[in-house]
Amino acid sequence: MNIFRTGLAGAVALGLTVIAPAAAQAADATTLQFQTHHSASSLQGKALLRFADLANKMSGGSLQVQMLTDSSVVKASEAFEAAATGIIDGDATGAGYVTGKNPAFQFYGDVMGGYSTPYQILGWYKNAGGLDLANELYEQFNMHLIGTFVATPESLGSTTSLAGIDDLKGWKFRSPPGMESEIFQKLGAAPVVMPFGEVFTAMTTGTVAGADASTLAVNKGLGLYDVGKFATYPGFHSMPIEHVTINLDKWNALTDEQKQVLQSAIDTIAIEVATQSEINDRKAAADLKAAGVTIQDWSEQDRLAFRKVAQEVWADWATRSPEAQAAYDSHVAYMKSLGILD
């Protein structure tokens, strides 16, 4: 498969817009300061810095977008609220950090066990009304969702074999809180909620046997496979959605041209992140195999069994707020149109 051709095809399918730079530089540029928790050297951090650079160039100087990395102003969990109250102008983390505000944010942060590729999620936002539906929620909190981007499905790392769904029974692993923990518990696993940065130490000391951390390439970079010699790949259980949001008052003050520039900058990096993440994972898989790590690709039967349990948890989350029900209904309808669900 030609990955770059795949990425281009995805862009065309999503109907992404390309905007020429503005003809003249505005006398007074609008300054926008966003914050991300990602480091400047990470795939997502580089992409967000490129987003800022693209926006500045395409606006012809009418926008001066700054992307602050490494949670340099507030904690990642506080960035959404900081932007909503005007401490910063925008939050570039993910909806998973604000599910406490409304359970519906889970469906904009990660539909666990649902989609298989980033392009499917991007298609829901771009072509199936997902973006407008999201903003019915985001704008209740004085925020506007400009757009999203998604890396490849995440992989699990383990010191024990994870060849299929039966191997999850009794498997103690690091997990983020929320929907994921509920799904894995239903499957007999023992999720332990702990911060991302503690994963390597916990696996090294045997506190947990494995971890849900990130994509295969990122896990490799964290050294997880120096400890655990088993990896699920391609991933199937989680694909976190990164969002780029802006204070609603700031958004409403922008010109239509400036709004379109920001949206087009997000659309551009969305395709680039999905493509580069796939390249990185493929290289990581080859390197890990050569190093003696066992790569375990779950059967279609096991993947469907995981999704079936995940659907039960989705349905439960849908009951937790009207906005959650609306998001759930929209995702399910779109998945059925793609043949993901019957």
PDB file of C-alpha atoms in Angstrom, residues 2 34 37 44 52 58 61 105 147 156 194 197 204 211 223 238 242 268 293 309 336 342:
ATOM      1  CA  ASN A   2       1.217   3.510  -0.790  1.00  0.00           C
ATOM      2  CA  PHE A  34      -3.338  27.970  22.372  1.00  0.00           C
ATOM      3  CA  HIS A  37       0.016  19.059  26.663  1.00  0.00           C
ATOM      4  CA  GLN A  44       1.113  15.694  17.762  1.00  0.00           C
ATOM      5  CA  ALA A  52      -0.043  27.610  14.068  1.00  0.00           C
ATOM      6  CA  MET A  58      -2.532  31.467   5.188  1.00  0.00           C
ATOM      7  CA  GLY A  61      -0.578  38.048   8.733  1.00  0.00           C
ATOM      8  CA  PHE A 105     -17.591  14.602  25.776  1.00  0.00           C
ATOM      9  CA  GLY A 147     -11.484  20.787  14.320  1.00  0.00           C
ATOM     10  CA  LEU A 156      -1.322  -2.560  24.222  1.00  0.00           C
ATOM     11  CA  MET A 194      -2.461   5.820  36.945  1.00  0.00           C
ATOM     12  CA  GLY A 197       4.269   9.041  33.131  1.00  0.00           C
ATOM     13  CA  THR A 204       9.256  -2.614  35.450  1.00  0.00           C
ATOM     14  CA  ALA A 211      -0.392  -0.857  29.811  1.00  0.00           C
ATOM     15  CA  GLY A 223      10.538   1.793  26.412  1.00  0.00           C
ATOM     16  CA  SER A 238      -8.726   2.984  21.440  1.00  0.00           C
ATOM     17  CA  GLU A 242      -7.277  15.405  19.597  1.00  0.00           C
ATOM     18  CA  THR A 268      -4.207  19.856   6.669  1.00  0.00           C
ATOM     19  CA  VAL A 293       8.987  -8.635  20.571  1.00  0.00           C
ATOM     20  CA  VAL A 309     -18.922  -5.417  24.803  1.00  0.00           C
ATOM     21  CA  LYS A 336     -23.865   1.459  10.225  1.00  0.00           C
ATOM     22  CA  ASP A 342     -24.927  -4.189  11.386  1.00  0.00           C
TER      23      ASP A 342
END
